[in-house]
PDB file of C-alpha atoms in Angstrom:
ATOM      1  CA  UNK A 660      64.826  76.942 327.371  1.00  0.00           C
ATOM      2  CA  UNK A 661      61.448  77.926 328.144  1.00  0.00           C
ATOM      3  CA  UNK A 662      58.657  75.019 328.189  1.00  0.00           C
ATOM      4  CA  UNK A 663      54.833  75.174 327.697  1.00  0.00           C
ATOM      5  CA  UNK A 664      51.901  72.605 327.068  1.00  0.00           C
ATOM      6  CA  UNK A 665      50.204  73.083 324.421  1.00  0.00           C
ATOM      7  CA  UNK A 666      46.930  74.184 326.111  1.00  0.00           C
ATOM      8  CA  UNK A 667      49.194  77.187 328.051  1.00  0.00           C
ATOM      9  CA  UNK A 668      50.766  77.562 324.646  1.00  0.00           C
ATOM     10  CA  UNK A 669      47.084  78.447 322.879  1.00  0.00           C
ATOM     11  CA  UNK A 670      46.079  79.933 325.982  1.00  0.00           C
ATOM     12  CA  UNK A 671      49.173  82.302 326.029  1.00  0.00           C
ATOM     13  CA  UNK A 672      50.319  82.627 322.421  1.00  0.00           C
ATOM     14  CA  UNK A 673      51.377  86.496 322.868  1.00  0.00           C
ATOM     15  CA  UNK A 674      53.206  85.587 326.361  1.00  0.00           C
ATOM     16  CA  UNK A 675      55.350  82.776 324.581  1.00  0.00           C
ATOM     17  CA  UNK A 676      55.555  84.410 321.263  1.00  0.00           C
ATOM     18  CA  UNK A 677      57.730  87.441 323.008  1.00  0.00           C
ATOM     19  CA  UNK A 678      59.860  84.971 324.892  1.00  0.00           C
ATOM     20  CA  UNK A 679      60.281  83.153 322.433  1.00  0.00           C
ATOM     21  CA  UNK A 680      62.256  86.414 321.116  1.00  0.00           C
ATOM     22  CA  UNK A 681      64.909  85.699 324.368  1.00  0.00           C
ATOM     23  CA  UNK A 682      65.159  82.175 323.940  1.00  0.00           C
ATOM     24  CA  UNK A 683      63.745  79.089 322.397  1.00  0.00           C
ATOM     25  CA  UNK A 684      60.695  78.429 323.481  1.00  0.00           C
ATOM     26  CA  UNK A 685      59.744  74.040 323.970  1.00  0.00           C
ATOM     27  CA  UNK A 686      55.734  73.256 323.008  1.00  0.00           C
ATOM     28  CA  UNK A 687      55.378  70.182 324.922  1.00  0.00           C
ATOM     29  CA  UNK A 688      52.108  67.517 324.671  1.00  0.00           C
ATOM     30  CA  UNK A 689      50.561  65.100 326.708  1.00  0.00           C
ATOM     31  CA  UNK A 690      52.906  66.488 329.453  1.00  0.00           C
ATOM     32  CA  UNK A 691      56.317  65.207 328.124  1.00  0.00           C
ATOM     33  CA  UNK A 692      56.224  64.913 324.123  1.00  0.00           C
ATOM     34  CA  UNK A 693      58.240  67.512 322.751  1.00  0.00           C
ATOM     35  CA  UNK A 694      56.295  68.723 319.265  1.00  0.00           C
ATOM     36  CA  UNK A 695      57.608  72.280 318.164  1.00  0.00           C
ATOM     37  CA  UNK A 696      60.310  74.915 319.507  1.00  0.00           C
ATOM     38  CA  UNK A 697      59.218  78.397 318.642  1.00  0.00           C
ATOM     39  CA  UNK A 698      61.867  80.393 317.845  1.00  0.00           C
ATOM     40  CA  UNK A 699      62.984  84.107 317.020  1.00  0.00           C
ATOM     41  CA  UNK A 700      63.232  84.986 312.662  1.00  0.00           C
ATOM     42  CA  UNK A 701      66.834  86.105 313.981  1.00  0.00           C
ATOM     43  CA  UNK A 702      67.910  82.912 315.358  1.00  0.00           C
ATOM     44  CA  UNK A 703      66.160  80.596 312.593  1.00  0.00           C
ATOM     45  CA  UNK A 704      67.845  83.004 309.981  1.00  0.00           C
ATOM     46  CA  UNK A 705      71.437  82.619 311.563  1.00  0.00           C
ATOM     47  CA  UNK A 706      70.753  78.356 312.121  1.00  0.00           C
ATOM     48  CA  UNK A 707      69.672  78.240 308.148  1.00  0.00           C
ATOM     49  CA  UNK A 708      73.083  79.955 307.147  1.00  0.00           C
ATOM     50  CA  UNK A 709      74.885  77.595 309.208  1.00  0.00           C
ATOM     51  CA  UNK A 710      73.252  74.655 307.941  1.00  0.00           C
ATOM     52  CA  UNK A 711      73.563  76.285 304.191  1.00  0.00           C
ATOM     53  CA  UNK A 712      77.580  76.616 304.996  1.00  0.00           C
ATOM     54  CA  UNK A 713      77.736  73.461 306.595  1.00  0.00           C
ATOM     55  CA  UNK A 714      76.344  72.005 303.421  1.00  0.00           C
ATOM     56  CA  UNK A 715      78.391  73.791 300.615  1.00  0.00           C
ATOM     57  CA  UNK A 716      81.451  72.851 302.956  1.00  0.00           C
ATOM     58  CA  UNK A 717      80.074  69.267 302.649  1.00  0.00           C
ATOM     59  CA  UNK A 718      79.798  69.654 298.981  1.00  0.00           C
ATOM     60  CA  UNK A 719      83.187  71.430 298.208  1.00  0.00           C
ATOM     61  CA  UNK A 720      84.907  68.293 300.315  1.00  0.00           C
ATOM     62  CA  UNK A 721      82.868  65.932 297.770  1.00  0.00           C
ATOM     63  CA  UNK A 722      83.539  67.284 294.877  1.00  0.00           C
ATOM     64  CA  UNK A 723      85.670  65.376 292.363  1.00  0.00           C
ATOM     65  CA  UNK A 724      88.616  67.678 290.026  1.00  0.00           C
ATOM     66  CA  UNK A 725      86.388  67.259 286.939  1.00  0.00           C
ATOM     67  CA  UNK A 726      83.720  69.281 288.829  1.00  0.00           C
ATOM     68  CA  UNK A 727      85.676  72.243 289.549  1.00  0.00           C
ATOM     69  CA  UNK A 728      85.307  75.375 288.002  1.00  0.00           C
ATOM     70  CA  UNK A 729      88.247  78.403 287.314  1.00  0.00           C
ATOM     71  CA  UNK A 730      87.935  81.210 288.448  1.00  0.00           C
ATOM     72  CA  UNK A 731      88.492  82.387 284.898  1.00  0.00           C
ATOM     73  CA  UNK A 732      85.325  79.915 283.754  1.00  0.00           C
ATOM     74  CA  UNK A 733      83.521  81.053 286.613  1.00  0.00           C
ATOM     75  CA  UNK A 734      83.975  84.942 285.131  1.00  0.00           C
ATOM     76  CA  UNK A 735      83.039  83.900 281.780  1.00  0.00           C
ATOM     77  CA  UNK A 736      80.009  82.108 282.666  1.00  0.00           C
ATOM     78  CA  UNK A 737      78.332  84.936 284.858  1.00  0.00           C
ATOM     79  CA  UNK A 738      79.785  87.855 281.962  1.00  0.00           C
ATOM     80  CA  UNK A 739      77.268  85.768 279.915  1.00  0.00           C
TER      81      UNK A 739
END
């Protein structure tokens, strides 16, 4: 992963913005503090689908009988 300060970050926005593109890219202040991680639309897409399946996996392991639906009630209710 590629590091920067924040003053090389402003200073370079462009630079960091492209490599960012390769891999993550670590905006660091006051030498050490870690604040952001810039990151490509591709990668943040494909993390927010994980997270989303991750979730609805979550929920589908949580849910009780009563809240299941049929597949035959699940037909029904998007025909309406």
């Amino acid at each position: 992963m590629t590091s920067a300060s924040l003053s090389e970050f402003r200073a370079n926005q462009s630079l960091y913005i492209a490599s960012a593109q390769r891999e993550p890219v670590e905006i660091l202040s006051r030498g050490a503090v870690r604040r952001a991680v810039l990151i490509s639309p591709e990668l943040f897409d494909r993390a927010m689908e994980a997270l989303e399946d991750s979730l609805d996996l979550r929920d589908a392991r949580n849910a009780e009988v009563g809240d299941l639906v049929s597949h035959e009630e699940l037909l029904e209710e998007l025909r309406d």
